[in-house]
Amino acid sequence: MNRRIMIQLCAFLLGLPLLAQTPTPTPPPPQQTPLEDPGLQRPAPPVTLLPLDTSTAAELEAQGDQLRGHNLYLDAVDSYKAAIRKEPTPSLYNKLGIALIQLRHPEESIETLNHAIKMQKDFSDAWNNRGGAYYMEGNFKKASKDFEHAIKINADNASYHSNLGSAYFNRHDYIKASKEYTIALKLDPYVFERSSKMGITASMGKPSDRAEFEYMMAKLFAQTGDAVDCLLHLRKAMEEGYKNINNVYKDQEFAAVRADQRFKDLMAQKPEAIPQ
């Protein structure tokens, strides 16, 4: 799947902000089973499970990482909890919090991540992930505060800015959202591609929200000089019924794109809004 299509998916799929962890294990493969049914099928683990009572905390943590990498979140939770009973660390609480988010248990995840933050106040990943749990609950105000705190600790993490942009977007603060998405894109040109794999940048139920999002993304790519992605999102904004599409002739971000013949052709066509 090419990058532009993956970015498009961000506007339509409902999921989580980008999670973070330290250290970072091998990224898990794309989710193959519906997240709503995380425990209905528990395929045989790829390795023989270690005994929870006699294994060391380090062994159980490594096992939890491997199980989570194979989307076996329930078994991963058991491993992390057993490791914590032996040797509680901020990293273990953070990883357990992530697994609980992936199981769609945000309330329990928040309680778990509280321990990580209490043990290590400057643990930016834990702040970010707790924000992700609040985001899942739909509490975008608390999510914003946690993402903001993560950024205070580490301002160079693109996913933190992307997540904060998502929270602002869902609070309908489009100016702040655009600012954070711009920072995220500058820090990591592929941050939205990662979002489509690990969790989307914003959840949008109403057509007007989707249209606003597409126009915002067009602005961002116009600023970076990426005319192809800019025009892709402009077309989507029109198809979603964006009412202020003529602002492309006034908004400074589109100054360079307006000279592009492809832009002129698109605006001449004016794709009709797709019925919702």
CSV table of N, CA and C in Angstrom, one decimal, residues 169 172 174 204-215 237 240-243 276:
chain,number,residue,atom,x,y,z
A,169,PHE,N,-8.0,18.3,17.5
A,169,PHE,CA,-9.0,18.1,16.4
A,169,PHE,C,-10.3,17.7,16.9
A,172,HIS,N,-12.3,20.3,18.3
A,172,HIS,CA,-12.7,21.2,17.3
A,172,HIS,C,-11.8,22.5,17.4
A,174,TYR,N,-9.1,23.6,15.5
A,174,TYR,CA,-8.4,23.2,14.3
A,174,TYR,C,-7.1,24.0,14.1
A,204,MET,N,-13.2,10.8,13.3
A,204,MET,CA,-14.2,11.7,12.8
A,204,MET,C,-15.5,11.0,12.4
A,205,GLY,N,-16.5,11.3,13.1
A,205,GLY,CA,-17.8,10.7,12.8
A,205,GLY,C,-18.6,11.5,11.8
A,206,LYS,N,-18.6,12.8,11.8
A,206,LYS,CA,-19.4,13.6,11.0
A,206,LYS,C,-18.7,13.9,9.7
A,207,PRO,N,-19.5,14.0,8.6
A,207,PRO,CA,-18.8,14.4,7.3
A,207,PRO,C,-18.1,15.8,7.4
A,208,SER,N,-18.7,16.7,8.1
A,208,SER,CA,-18.1,18.0,8.2
A,208,SER,C,-16.7,17.9,8.9
A,209,ASP,N,-16.5,17.0,9.9
A,209,ASP,CA,-15.2,16.8,10.5
A,209,ASP,C,-14.2,16.2,9.5
A,210,ARG,N,-14.7,15.2,8.7
A,210,ARG,CA,-13.8,14.6,7.7
A,210,ARG,C,-13.4,15.6,6.7
A,211,ALA,N,-14.3,16.4,6.3
A,211,ALA,CA,-14.0,17.5,5.3
A,211,ALA,C,-13.0,18.5,5.8
A,212,GLU,N,-13.2,18.9,7.1
A,212,GLU,CA,-12.2,19.8,7.8
A,212,GLU,C,-10.9,19.2,7.8
A,213,PHE,N,-10.8,17.9,8.2
A,213,PHE,CA,-9.6,17.2,8.3
A,213,PHE,C,-8.8,17.1,7.0
A,214,GLU,N,-9.5,16.8,5.9
A,214,GLU,CA,-8.9,16.7,4.6
A,214,GLU,C,-8.3,18.0,4.2
A,215,TYR,N,-9.1,19.1,4.4
A,215,TYR,CA,-8.6,20.4,4.0
A,215,TYR,C,-7.3,20.8,4.8
A,237,ALA,N,-11.4,16.6,0.3
A,237,ALA,CA,-12.2,17.7,1.0
A,237,ALA,C,-13.4,18.1,0.2
A,240,GLU,N,-16.0,15.3,0.4
A,240,GLU,CA,-16.6,15.3,1.7
A,240,GLU,C,-17.5,16.5,1.9
A,241,GLY,N,-17.6,17.4,0.9
A,241,GLY,CA,-18.5,18.5,1.0
A,241,GLY,C,-17.9,19.7,1.8
A,242,TYR,N,-16.6,20.0,1.7
A,242,TYR,CA,-16.0,21.1,2.4
A,242,TYR,C,-16.6,22.4,1.8
A,243,LYS,N,-17.2,23.2,2.7
A,243,LYS,CA,-18.0,24.4,2.2
A,243,LYS,C,-17.1,25.6,1.9
A,276,GLN,N,-23.7,11.3,1.6
A,276,GLN,CA,-23.4,10.5,2.9
A,276,GLN,C,-24.5,9.6,3.3
